PDB file of C-alpha atoms in Angstrom:
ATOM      1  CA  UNK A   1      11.563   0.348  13.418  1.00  0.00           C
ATOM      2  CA  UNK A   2      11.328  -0.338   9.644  1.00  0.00           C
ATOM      3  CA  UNK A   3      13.245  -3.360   7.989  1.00  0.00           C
ATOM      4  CA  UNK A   4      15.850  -2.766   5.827  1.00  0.00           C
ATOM      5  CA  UNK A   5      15.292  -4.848   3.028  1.00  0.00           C
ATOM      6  CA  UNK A   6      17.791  -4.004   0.669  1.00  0.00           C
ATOM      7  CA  UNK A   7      21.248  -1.392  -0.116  1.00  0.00           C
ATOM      8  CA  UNK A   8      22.085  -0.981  -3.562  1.00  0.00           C
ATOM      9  CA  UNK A   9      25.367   1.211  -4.274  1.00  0.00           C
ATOM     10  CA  UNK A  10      25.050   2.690  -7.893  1.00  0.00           C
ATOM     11  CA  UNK A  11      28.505   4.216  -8.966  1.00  0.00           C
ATOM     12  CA  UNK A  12      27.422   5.452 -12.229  1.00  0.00           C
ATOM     13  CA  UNK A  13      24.239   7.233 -10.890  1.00  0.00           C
ATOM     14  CA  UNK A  14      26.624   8.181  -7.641  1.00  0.00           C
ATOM     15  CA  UNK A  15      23.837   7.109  -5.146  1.00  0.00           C
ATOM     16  CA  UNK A  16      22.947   4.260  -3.076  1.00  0.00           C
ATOM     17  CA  UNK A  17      19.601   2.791  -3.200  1.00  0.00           C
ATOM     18  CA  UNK A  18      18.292   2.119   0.380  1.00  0.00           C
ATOM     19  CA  UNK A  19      15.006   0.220   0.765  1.00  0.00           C
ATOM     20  CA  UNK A  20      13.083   0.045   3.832  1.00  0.00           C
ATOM     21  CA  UNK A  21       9.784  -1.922   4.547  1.00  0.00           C
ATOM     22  CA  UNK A  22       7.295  -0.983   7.611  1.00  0.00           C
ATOM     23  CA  UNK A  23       5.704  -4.596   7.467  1.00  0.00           C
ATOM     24  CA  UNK A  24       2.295  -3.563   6.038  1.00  0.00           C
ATOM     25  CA  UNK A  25       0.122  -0.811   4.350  1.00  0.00           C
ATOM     26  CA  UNK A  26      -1.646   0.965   6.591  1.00  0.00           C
ATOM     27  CA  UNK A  27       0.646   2.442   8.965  1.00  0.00           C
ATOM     28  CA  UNK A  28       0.616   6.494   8.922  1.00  0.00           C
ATOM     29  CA  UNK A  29       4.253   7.086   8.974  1.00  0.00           C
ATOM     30  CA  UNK A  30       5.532  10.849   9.144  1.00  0.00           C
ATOM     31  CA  UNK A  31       9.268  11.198   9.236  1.00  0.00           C
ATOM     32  CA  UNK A  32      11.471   8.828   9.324  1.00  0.00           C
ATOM     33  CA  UNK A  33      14.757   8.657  11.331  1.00  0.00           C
ATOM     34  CA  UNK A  34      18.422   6.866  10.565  1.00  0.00           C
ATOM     35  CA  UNK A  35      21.201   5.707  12.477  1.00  0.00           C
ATOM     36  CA  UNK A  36      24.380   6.324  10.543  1.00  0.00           C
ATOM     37  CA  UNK A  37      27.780   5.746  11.747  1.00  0.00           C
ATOM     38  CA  UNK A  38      30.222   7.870   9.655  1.00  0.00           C
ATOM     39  CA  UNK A  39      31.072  11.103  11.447  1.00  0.00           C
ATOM     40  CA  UNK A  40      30.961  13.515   9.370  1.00  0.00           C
ATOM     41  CA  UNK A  41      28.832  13.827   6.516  1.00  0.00           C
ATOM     42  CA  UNK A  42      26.532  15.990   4.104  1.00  0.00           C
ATOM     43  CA  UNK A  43      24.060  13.902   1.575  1.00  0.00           C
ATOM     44  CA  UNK A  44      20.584  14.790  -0.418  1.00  0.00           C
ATOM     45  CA  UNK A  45      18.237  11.780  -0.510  1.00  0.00           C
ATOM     46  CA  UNK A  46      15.124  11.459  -2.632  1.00  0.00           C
ATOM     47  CA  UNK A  47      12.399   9.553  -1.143  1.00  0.00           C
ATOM     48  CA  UNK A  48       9.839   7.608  -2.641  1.00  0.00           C
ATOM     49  CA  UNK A  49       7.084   5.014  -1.755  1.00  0.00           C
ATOM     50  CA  UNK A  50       5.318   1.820  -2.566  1.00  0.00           C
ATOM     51  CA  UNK A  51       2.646  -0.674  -1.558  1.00  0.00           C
ATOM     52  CA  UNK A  52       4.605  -3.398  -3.691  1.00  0.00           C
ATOM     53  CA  UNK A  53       8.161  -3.425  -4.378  1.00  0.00           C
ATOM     54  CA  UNK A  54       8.474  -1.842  -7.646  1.00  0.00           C
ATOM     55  CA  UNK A  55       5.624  -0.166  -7.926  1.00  0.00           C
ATOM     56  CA  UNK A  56       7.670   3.633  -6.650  1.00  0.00           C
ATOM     57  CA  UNK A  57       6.223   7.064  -6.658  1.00  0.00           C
ATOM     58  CA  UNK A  58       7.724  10.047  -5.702  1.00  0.00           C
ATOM     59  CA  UNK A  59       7.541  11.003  -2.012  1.00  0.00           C
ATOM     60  CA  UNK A  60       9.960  13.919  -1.117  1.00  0.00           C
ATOM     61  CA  UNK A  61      13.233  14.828  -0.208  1.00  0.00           C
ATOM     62  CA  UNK A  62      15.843  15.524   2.358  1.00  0.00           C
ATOM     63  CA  UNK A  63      18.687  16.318   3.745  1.00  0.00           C
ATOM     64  CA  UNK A  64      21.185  14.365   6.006  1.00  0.00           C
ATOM     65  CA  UNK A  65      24.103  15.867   7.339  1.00  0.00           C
ATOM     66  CA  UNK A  66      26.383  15.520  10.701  1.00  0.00           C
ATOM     67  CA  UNK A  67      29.222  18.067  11.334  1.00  0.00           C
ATOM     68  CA  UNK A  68      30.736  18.245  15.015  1.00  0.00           C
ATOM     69  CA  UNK A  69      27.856  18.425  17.273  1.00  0.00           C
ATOM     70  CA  UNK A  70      25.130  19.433  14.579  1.00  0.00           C
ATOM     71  CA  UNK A  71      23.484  16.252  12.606  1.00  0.00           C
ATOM     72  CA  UNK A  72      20.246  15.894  10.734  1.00  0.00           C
ATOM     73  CA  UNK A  73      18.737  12.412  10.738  1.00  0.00           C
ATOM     74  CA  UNK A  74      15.462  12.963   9.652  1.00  0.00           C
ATOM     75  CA  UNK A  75      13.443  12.680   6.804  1.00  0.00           C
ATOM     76  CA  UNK A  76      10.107  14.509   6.737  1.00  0.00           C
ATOM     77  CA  UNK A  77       7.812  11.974   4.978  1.00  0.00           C
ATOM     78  CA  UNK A  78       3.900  11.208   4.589  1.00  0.00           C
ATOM     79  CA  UNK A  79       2.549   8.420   3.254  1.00  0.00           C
ATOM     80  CA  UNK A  80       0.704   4.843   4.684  1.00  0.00           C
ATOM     81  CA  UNK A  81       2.183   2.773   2.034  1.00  0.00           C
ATOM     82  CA  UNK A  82       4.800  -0.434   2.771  1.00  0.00           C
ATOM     83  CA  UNK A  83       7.832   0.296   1.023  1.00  0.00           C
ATOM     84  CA  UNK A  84      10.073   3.324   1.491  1.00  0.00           C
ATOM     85  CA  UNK A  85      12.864   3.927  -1.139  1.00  0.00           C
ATOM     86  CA  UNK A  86      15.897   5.914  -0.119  1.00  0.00           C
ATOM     87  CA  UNK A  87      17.867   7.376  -3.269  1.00  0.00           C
ATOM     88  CA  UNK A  88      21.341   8.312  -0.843  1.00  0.00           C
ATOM     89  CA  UNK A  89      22.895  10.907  -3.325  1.00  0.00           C
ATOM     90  CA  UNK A  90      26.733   9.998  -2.726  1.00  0.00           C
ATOM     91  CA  UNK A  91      28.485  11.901  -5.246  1.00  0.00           C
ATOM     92  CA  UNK A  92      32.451  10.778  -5.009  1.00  0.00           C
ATOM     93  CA  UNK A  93      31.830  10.049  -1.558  1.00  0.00           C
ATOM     94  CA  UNK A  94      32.048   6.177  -0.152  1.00  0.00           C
ATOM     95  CA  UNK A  95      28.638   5.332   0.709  1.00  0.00           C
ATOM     96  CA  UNK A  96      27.086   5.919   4.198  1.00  0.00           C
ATOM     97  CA  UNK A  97      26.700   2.702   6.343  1.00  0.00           C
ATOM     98  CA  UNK A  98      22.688   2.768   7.568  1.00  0.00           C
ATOM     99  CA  UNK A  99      22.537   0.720  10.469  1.00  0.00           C
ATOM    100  CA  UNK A 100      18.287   1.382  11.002  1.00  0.00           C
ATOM    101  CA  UNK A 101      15.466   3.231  10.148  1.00  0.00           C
ATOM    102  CA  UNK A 102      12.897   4.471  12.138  1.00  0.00           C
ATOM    103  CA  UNK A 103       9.622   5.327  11.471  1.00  0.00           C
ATOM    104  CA  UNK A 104       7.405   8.605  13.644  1.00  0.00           C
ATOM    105  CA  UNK A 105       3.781   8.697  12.976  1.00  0.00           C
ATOM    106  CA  UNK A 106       1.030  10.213  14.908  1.00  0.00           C
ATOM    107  CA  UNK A 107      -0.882   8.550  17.378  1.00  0.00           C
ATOM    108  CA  UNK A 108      -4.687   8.606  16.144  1.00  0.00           C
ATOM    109  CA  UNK A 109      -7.662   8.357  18.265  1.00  0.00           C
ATOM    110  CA  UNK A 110     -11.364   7.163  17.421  1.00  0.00           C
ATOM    111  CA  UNK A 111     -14.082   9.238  19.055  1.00  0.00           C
ATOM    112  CA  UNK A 112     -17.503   8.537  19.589  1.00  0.00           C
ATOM    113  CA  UNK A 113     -20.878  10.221  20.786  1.00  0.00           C
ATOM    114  CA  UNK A 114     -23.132   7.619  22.438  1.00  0.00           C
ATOM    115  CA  UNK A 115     -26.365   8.899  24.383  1.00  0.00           C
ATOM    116  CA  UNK A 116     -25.345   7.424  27.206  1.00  0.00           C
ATOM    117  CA  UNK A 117     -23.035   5.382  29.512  1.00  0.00           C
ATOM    118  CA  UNK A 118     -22.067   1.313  28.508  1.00  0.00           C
ATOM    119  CA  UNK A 119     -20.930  -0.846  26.223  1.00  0.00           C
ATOM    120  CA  UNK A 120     -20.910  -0.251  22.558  1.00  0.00           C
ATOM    121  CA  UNK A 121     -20.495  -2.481  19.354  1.00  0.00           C
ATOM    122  CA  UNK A 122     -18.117  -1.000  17.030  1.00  0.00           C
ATOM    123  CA  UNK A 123     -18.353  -2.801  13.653  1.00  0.00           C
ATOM    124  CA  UNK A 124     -15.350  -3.238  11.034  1.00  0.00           C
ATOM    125  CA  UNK A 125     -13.975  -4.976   8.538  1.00  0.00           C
ATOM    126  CA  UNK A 126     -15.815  -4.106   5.775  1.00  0.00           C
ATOM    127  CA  UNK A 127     -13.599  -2.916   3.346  1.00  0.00           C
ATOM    128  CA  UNK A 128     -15.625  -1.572   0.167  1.00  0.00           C
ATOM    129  CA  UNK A 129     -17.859   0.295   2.782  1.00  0.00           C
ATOM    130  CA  UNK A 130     -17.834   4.537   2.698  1.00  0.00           C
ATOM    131  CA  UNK A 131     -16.200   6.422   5.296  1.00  0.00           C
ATOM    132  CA  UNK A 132     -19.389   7.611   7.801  1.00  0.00           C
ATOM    133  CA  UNK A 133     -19.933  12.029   7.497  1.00  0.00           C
ATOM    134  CA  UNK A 134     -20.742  12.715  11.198  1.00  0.00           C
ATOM    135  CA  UNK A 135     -21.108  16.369  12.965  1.00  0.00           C
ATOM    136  CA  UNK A 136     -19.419  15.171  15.373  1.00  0.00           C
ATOM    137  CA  UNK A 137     -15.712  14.770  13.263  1.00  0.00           C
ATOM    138  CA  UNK A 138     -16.508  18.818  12.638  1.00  0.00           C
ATOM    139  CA  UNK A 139     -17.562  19.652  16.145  1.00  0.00           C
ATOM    140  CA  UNK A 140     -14.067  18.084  17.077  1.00  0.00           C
ATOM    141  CA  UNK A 141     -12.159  20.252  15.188  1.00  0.00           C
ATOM    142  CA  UNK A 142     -13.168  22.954  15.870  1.00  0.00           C
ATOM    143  CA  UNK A 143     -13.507  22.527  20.005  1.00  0.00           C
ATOM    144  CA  UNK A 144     -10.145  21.573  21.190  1.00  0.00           C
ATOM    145  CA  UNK A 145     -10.842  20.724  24.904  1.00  0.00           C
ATOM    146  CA  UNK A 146     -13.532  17.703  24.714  1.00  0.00           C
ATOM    147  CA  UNK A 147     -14.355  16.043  28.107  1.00  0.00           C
ATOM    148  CA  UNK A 148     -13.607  12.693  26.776  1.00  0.00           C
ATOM    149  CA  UNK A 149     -14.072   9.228  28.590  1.00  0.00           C
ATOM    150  CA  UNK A 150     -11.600   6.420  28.019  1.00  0.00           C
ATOM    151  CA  UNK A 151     -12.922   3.113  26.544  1.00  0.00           C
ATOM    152  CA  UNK A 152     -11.234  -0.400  26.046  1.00  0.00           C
ATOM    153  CA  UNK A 153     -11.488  -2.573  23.403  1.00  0.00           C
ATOM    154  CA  UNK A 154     -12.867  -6.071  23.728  1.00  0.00           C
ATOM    155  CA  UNK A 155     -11.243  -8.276  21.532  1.00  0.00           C
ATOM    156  CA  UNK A 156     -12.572  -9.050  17.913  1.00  0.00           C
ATOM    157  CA  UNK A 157     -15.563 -10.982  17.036  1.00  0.00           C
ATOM    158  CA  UNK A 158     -17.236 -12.725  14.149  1.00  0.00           C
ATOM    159  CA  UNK A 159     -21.133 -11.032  13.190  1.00  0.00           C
ATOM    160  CA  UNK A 160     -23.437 -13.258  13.119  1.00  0.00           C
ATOM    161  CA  UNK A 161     -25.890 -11.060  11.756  1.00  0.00           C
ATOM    162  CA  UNK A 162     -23.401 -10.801   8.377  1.00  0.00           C
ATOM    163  CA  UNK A 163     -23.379 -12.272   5.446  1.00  0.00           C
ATOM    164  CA  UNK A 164     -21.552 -12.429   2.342  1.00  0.00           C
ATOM    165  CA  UNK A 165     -23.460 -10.684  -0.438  1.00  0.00           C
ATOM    166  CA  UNK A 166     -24.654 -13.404  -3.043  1.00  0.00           C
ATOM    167  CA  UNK A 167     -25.756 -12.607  -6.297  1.00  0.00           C
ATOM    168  CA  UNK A 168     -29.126 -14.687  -6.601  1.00  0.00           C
ATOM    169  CA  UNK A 169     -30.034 -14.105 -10.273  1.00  0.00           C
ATOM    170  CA  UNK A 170     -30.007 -17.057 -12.435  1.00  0.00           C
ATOM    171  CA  UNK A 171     -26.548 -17.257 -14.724  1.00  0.00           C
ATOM    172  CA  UNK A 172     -27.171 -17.107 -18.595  1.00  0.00           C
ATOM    173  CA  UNK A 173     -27.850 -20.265 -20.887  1.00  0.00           C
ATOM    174  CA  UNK A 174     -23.943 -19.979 -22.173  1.00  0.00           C
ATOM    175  CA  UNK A 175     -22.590 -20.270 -18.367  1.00  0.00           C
ATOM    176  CA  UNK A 176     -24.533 -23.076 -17.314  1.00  0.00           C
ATOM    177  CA  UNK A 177     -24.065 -25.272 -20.350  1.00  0.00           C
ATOM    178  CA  UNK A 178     -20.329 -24.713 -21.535  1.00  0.00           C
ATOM    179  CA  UNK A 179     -19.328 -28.072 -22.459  1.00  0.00           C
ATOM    180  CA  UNK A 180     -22.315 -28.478 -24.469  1.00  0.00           C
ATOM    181  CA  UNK A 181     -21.593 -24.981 -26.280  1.00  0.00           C
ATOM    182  CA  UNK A 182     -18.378 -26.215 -26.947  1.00  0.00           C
ATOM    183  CA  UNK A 183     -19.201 -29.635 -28.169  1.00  0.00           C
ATOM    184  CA  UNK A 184     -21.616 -27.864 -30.473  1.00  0.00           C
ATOM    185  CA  UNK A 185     -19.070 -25.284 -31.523  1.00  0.00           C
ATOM    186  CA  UNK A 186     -16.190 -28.115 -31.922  1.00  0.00           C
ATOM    187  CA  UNK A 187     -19.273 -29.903 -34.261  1.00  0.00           C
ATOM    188  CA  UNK A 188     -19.994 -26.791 -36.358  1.00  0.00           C
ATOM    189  CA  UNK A 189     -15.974 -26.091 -37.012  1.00  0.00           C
ATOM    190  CA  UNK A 190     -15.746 -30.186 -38.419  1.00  0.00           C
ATOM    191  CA  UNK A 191     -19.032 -29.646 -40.423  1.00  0.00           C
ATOM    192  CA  UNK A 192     -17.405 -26.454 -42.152  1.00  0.00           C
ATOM    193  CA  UNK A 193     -14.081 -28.204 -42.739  1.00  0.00           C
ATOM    194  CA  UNK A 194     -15.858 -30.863 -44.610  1.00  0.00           C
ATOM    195  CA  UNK A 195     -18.332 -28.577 -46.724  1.00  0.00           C
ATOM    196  CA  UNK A 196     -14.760 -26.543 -47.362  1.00  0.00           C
ATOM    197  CA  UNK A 197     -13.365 -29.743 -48.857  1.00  0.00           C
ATOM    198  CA  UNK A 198     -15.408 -31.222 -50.399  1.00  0.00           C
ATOM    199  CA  UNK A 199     -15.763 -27.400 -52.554  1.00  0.00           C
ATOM    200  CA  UNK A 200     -12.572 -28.089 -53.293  1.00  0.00           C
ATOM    201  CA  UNK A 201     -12.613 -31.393 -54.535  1.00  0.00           C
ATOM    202  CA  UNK A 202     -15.396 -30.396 -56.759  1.00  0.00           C
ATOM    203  CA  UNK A 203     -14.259 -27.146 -58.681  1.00  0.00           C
ATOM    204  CA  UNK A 204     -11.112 -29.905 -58.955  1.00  0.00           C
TER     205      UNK A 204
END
């Protein structure tokens, strides 16, 4: 279930602003779902997305409606980003009390090919690395009935066989000796204010 983080009535614009957060980037979300209480209804919402508040895009739209036994609650939606932005259109219409919003999203599975049976070390973390290009993501596809074996995670680990890259090259004369650049700098500005005045006090 996503927090609602905010509801923002706009009378002039005749919508209300609903905005919903899933708690991080990251999570695949596909549709989302929300509880309303009014009985009967009929509204278009626009949806868009963010990874910071603020920072919208556009996203899709919907419709939400409820009439006797028929409703529609759901908002088709794809996107992995934090922030979800409702735009409620209202019209003349009070607005519609939201009481939660929940998020669907896919269940995803990692598979691997070992060579044989045991334990494996899975690295990750890294997050500037390239996605790997294995066969074995086409080969899924494409064969829909693998004899797969269930594994369990361990729980996560430092590597001690990691480290930080470090850039080793030696930093340039002006980086390692910046106060002495400036007190030469801060020297060379007083000499030329002098030789500036006394100019002046000659052609005087």
């Amino acid at each position: 279930e996503l927090s609602i983080v905010s509801r923002e009535p706009d009378r002039v614009r005749r919508h209300t602003l609903v905005v919903a957060d899933a708690g991080s980037s990251g999570v695949p979300l596909r549709a989302l779902t929300l509880e309303v209480i009014e009985p009967r209804f009929e509204r278009q919402v626009h949806l868009e997305t963010a990874s910071r508040a603020g920072l919208w895009s556009p996203a899709g739209c919907g419709l939400l409606f409820r009439a006797g036994d028929e409703s529609q609650l759901r908002l088709p939606l794809a996107t992995d980003k934090r922030f979800v932005r409702m735009a409620i259109r209202d019209g003349d219409d009070a607005p519609l009390t939201v009481r939660a919003v929940r998020g669907e999203y896919r269940r995803q599975e990692v598979v691997l090919e070992t060579p044989s049976a045991g334990p494996l070390e899975v690295l990750v973390g890294r997050e500037d690395d390239r996605a790997p290009e294995y066969d074995l993501a086409a080969f899924a596809a494409r064969v829909h009935e693998l004899a797969l074996a269930p594994a369990t995670l361990g729980p996560l680990a430092s590597n001690p066989r990691f480290a930080p890259a470090t850039d080793s090259s030696p930093r340039p004369w002006t980086e390692r000796h910046r106060v002495v650049l400036g007190v030469l700098l801060g020297l060379l500005a007083l000499a030329l204010a002098w030789w500036a005045y006394t100019l002046v006090r000659a052609s005087a």
